[in-house]
Short mmCIF file of C-alpha atoms in Angstrom, two decimals:
data_model
loop_
_atom_site.label_atom_id
_atom_site.label_comp_id
_atom_site.label_asym_id
_atom_site.label_seq_id
_atom_site.Cartn_x
_atom_site.Cartn_y
_atom_site.Cartn_z
CA GLY A 1 -2.08 -11.19 5.27
CA GLU A 2 -2.92 -8.68 7.96
CA ASN A 3 -2.48 -4.97 7.30
CA VAL A 4 -2.70 -2.34 10.03
CA GLU A 5 -3.17 1.35 9.28
CA GLN A 6 -2.56 3.94 12.00
CA HIS A 7 -3.52 7.61 12.13
CA PRO A 8 -2.42 10.26 12.68
CA SER A 9 1.32 9.99 12.12
CA THR A 10 1.94 12.97 14.39
CA LEU A 11 -0.22 14.43 17.13
CA SER A 12 0.41 17.46 19.28
CA VAL A 13 -1.84 18.25 22.24
CA GLN A 14 -1.78 20.62 25.18
CA GLU A 15 -0.94 19.17 28.55
CA GLY A 16 -4.11 18.08 30.28
CA ASP A 17 -6.03 17.53 27.06
CA SER A 18 -6.94 14.14 25.61
CA ALA A 19 -5.22 12.33 22.76
CA VAL A 20 -6.80 9.77 20.46
CA ILE A 21 -4.97 7.48 18.05
CA LYS A 22 -6.85 5.25 15.65
CA CYS A 23 -6.00 2.01 13.87
CA THR A 24 -7.76 -0.17 11.37
CA TYR A 25 -6.97 -3.78 10.54
CA SER A 26 -7.84 -5.95 7.60
CA ASP A 27 -7.95 -9.55 8.85
CA SER A 28 -11.18 -10.38 10.66
CA ALA A 29 -9.41 -13.37 12.24
CA SER A 30 -7.18 -11.06 14.31
CA ASN A 31 -8.16 -11.25 17.95
CA TYR A 32 -5.45 -9.50 19.93
CA PHE A 33 -4.75 -5.77 19.75
CA PRO A 34 -1.93 -4.34 21.87
CA TRP A 35 -0.70 -0.77 22.07
CA TYR A 36 2.95 0.05 22.65
CA LYS A 37 4.79 3.16 23.74
CA GLN A 38 8.33 3.53 22.46
CA GLU A 39 10.82 6.13 23.57
CA LEU A 40 13.83 6.93 21.42
CA GLY A 41 16.29 4.04 21.30
CA LYS A 42 14.27 1.92 23.70
CA ARG A 43 12.17 -1.20 23.41
CA PRO A 44 8.41 -0.97 22.83
CA GLN A 45 6.50 -1.04 26.11
CA LEU A 46 3.07 -2.59 26.26
CA ILE A 47 0.70 -0.01 27.74
CA ILE A 48 -2.64 -1.69 27.17
CA ASP A 49 -4.12 -4.48 25.12
CA ILE A 50 -7.55 -5.76 24.23
CA ARG A 51 -8.86 -9.05 23.01
CA SER A 52 -11.65 -9.45 20.52
CA ASN A 53 -14.21 -10.63 23.07
CA VAL A 54 -14.10 -7.21 24.77
CA GLY A 55 -15.25 -3.85 23.41
CA GLU A 56 -13.45 -1.54 25.79
CA LYS A 57 -10.73 -1.66 28.39
CA LYS A 58 -9.47 1.04 30.69
CA ASP A 59 -6.40 1.44 32.86
CA GLN A 60 -6.26 4.73 34.72
CA ARG A 61 -5.73 7.45 32.09
CA ILE A 62 -5.50 5.01 29.19
CA ALA A 63 -8.37 3.28 27.43
CA VAL A 64 -8.74 1.22 24.29
CA THR A 65 -11.91 0.62 22.32
CA LEU A 66 -12.47 -2.07 19.72
CA ASN A 67 -15.10 -2.20 16.99
CA LYS A 68 -14.89 -5.66 15.46
CA THR A 69 -17.54 -4.97 12.85
CA ALA A 70 -15.71 -1.97 11.48
CA LYS A 71 -12.31 -3.53 12.20
CA HIS A 72 -10.90 -0.57 14.01
CA PHE A 73 -9.55 0.13 17.47
CA SER A 74 -8.49 3.29 19.20
CA LEU A 75 -6.23 4.43 22.02
CA HIS A 76 -7.47 7.19 24.30
CA ILE A 77 -5.17 9.01 26.70
CA THR A 78 -6.82 11.48 29.06
CA GLU A 79 -5.25 14.22 31.18
CA THR A 80 -2.06 14.03 29.14
CA GLN A 81 1.26 14.75 30.80
CA PRO A 82 4.67 15.64 29.32
CA GLU A 83 5.92 12.11 30.04
CA ASP A 84 3.29 10.78 27.65
CA SER A 85 5.35 12.21 24.78
CA ALA A 86 6.64 9.25 22.76
CA VAL A 87 5.88 7.19 19.67
CA TYR A 88 2.86 4.94 19.99
CA PHE A 89 2.27 1.83 17.92
CA CYS A 90 -0.83 -0.26 17.55
CA ALA A 91 -0.61 -3.88 16.48
CA ALA A 92 -2.81 -6.83 15.65
CA SER A 93 -2.34 -10.56 15.77
CA GLN A 94 -4.23 -13.80 15.66
CA GLY A 95 -3.66 -15.87 18.75
CA ALA A 96 0.03 -16.33 19.41
CA GLN A 97 0.93 -15.50 15.86
CA LYS A 98 3.08 -12.66 14.66
CA LEU A 99 2.22 -9.06 15.48
CA VAL A 100 1.61 -6.68 12.61
CA PHE A 101 2.36 -3.11 13.62
CA GLY A 102 0.85 0.14 12.52
CA GLN A 103 3.07 2.92 11.22
CA GLY A 104 3.30 4.70 14.55
CA THR A 105 2.14 8.04 15.95
CA ARG A 106 4.54 10.57 17.37
CA LEU A 107 2.71 12.18 20.27
CA THR A 108 3.96 15.48 21.63
CA ILE A 109 2.50 16.96 24.80
CA ASN A 110 2.98 20.70 24.96
CA PRO A 111 3.36 22.17 28.46
CA GLY B 1 7.46 -10.30 35.18
CA ALA B 2 8.75 -11.71 31.92
CA VAL B 3 12.19 -10.38 31.07
CA VAL B 4 13.95 -10.60 27.73
CA SER B 5 17.56 -9.56 27.29
CA GLN B 6 19.57 -8.88 24.17
CA HIS B 7 23.28 -8.79 23.63
CA PRO B 8 25.06 -6.74 22.52
CA SER B 9 23.12 -3.50 22.98
CA TRP B 10 25.11 -1.92 20.21
CA VAL B 11 27.72 -3.05 17.72
CA ILE B 12 29.80 -1.39 15.02
CA CYS B 13 31.34 -3.58 12.36
CA LYS B 14 33.06 -3.33 9.03
CA SER B 15 31.27 -4.08 5.80
CA GLY B 16 31.55 -7.76 4.88
CA THR B 17 31.81 -9.09 8.41
CA SER B 18 29.20 -11.11 10.29
CA VAL B 19 27.50 -10.09 13.50
CA LYS B 20 25.65 -12.30 15.98
CA ILE B 21 22.90 -10.96 18.23
CA GLU B 22 21.60 -12.99 21.16
CA CYS B 23 18.10 -12.88 22.59
CA ARG B 24 17.38 -14.56 25.91
CA SER B 25 14.25 -15.04 27.94
CA LEU B 26 15.48 -14.82 31.52
CA ASP B 27 12.56 -16.04 33.60
CA PHE B 28 10.29 -17.99 31.30
CA GLN B 29 10.44 -20.53 28.53
CA ALA B 30 9.93 -18.91 25.16
CA THR B 31 8.41 -21.33 22.72
CA THR B 32 8.35 -18.66 20.06
CA MET B 33 10.73 -15.80 19.41
CA PHE B 34 10.35 -13.03 16.89
CA TRP B 35 12.97 -10.83 15.26
CA TYR B 36 12.13 -7.30 14.16
CA ARG B 37 14.07 -4.60 12.38
CA GLN B 38 13.34 -0.94 12.88
CA PHE B 39 14.81 1.81 10.72
CA PRO B 40 14.88 5.39 12.06
CA LYS B 41 11.44 6.93 12.42
CA GLN B 42 9.77 3.81 11.08
CA SER B 43 7.69 1.02 12.50
CA LEU B 44 8.83 -2.41 13.59
CA MET B 45 9.00 -4.81 10.68
CA LEU B 46 8.92 -8.51 11.44
CA MET B 47 11.84 -10.37 9.90
CA ALA B 48 11.20 -13.90 11.07
CA THR B 49 9.50 -16.12 13.59
CA SER B 50 11.38 -18.92 15.27
CA ASN B 51 10.17 -21.84 17.31
CA GLU B 52 12.47 -23.85 19.51
CA GLY B 53 14.03 -26.74 17.67
CA SER B 54 12.66 -25.90 14.24
CA LYS B 55 13.59 -23.75 11.30
CA ALA B 56 12.65 -20.11 11.36
CA THR B 57 9.85 -18.76 9.19
CA TYR B 58 11.00 -15.70 7.31
CA GLU B 59 8.82 -12.86 6.13
CA GLN B 60 8.59 -12.10 2.45
CA GLY B 61 11.57 -10.14 1.25
CA VAL B 62 13.88 -11.18 4.09
CA GLU B 63 16.91 -13.13 2.88
CA LYS B 64 17.19 -16.27 4.97
CA ASP B 65 20.79 -16.84 3.90
CA LYS B 66 21.76 -13.39 5.06
CA PHE B 67 19.86 -13.32 8.35
CA LEU B 68 20.52 -16.66 10.02
CA ILE B 69 18.27 -17.45 12.96
CA ASN B 70 18.85 -20.23 15.44
CA HIS B 71 16.47 -21.05 18.28
CA ALA B 72 18.40 -23.83 19.96
CA SER B 73 16.73 -23.73 23.36
CA LEU B 74 13.61 -22.43 25.06
CA THR B 75 15.55 -19.46 26.38
CA LEU B 76 17.89 -18.48 23.57
CA SER B 77 17.56 -17.36 19.98
CA THR B 78 20.34 -15.86 17.88
CA LEU B 79 20.30 -13.70 14.78
CA THR B 80 23.43 -13.62 12.66
CA VAL B 81 23.73 -10.92 10.04
CA THR B 82 26.14 -12.37 7.51
CA SER B 83 28.30 -10.26 5.20
CA ALA B 84 26.83 -7.09 6.66
CA HIS B 85 26.56 -3.99 4.52
CA PRO B 86 25.78 -0.37 5.45
CA GLU B 87 22.15 -0.83 4.43
CA ASP B 88 21.83 -3.46 7.18
CA SER B 89 22.45 -0.77 9.77
CA SER B 90 19.33 -0.71 11.89
CA PHE B 91 17.81 -1.34 15.31
CA TYR B 92 17.17 -5.06 15.74
CA ILE B 93 14.67 -6.09 18.40
CA CYS B 94 13.66 -9.55 19.49
CA SER B 95 10.55 -10.57 21.34
CA ALA B 96 9.45 -13.77 23.01
CA SER B 97 6.16 -15.36 23.86
CA GLY B 98 5.41 -18.20 26.19
CA GLY B 99 3.24 -20.46 24.09
CA SER B 100 0.19 -20.95 21.94
CA GLY B 101 -2.86 -18.99 22.98
CA TYR B 102 -0.77 -16.62 25.05
CA ASN B 103 -0.72 -13.48 23.02
CA GLU B 104 1.61 -11.09 24.80
CA GLN B 105 5.10 -10.72 23.41
CA PHE B 106 7.90 -9.51 25.64
CA PHE B 107 10.46 -7.36 23.91
CA GLY B 108 14.19 -7.25 24.34
CA PRO B 109 15.96 -3.89 24.67
CA GLY B 110 17.19 -3.96 21.09
CA THR B 111 20.58 -3.97 19.38
CA ARG B 112 21.81 -0.99 17.41
CA LEU B 113 23.87 -2.27 14.48
CA THR B 114 26.06 0.14 12.53
CA VAL B 115 27.92 -1.20 9.51
CA LEU B 116 30.74 0.99 8.26
#
């Protein structure tokens, strides 16, 4: 089955700097790669997603890149703000099948 | 947008009792619902996938007789934790999707279960 590895587990950056979180997946049949932000005790919130027919997608300060050949995808957050502090999860799935989550990255933005 | 609710938001129960958690899609028909468990500072682990009107598919290592899932309608799925023990204490989150080929899952707010 699918296996998703996420790095780093913790990330601390200065406010205004960029943050990058990376994930690799094992199943070449996976074609949907969402990223979630989760605050303590809350539900995961979808912040951006990408499908396998696209190499990059951007939404304001957030971007995701996908390398299908290498089977890895990354989340890029630019101009970080204190409210970006949270735990971020990547995930992978095939079609409407189950999501397999990465281990999570605790992002801390230092003012 | 697509809204998923869960009830209760938190529950405390005694060891040996059963607890039922409801997951509802409020403004769309959820052909598939997923149940996740999340321990503190860990990732979401899928417990089972349920499709309306059929038996749930459980992930390896999840006891189907302990975690009973019913997906009786296109808007409601329930998870019953039977004979709960302290090690079942966790954050249980459901999600729902609208059909095949539609990838996005919409998450409920979660249920914090504490078993004393």
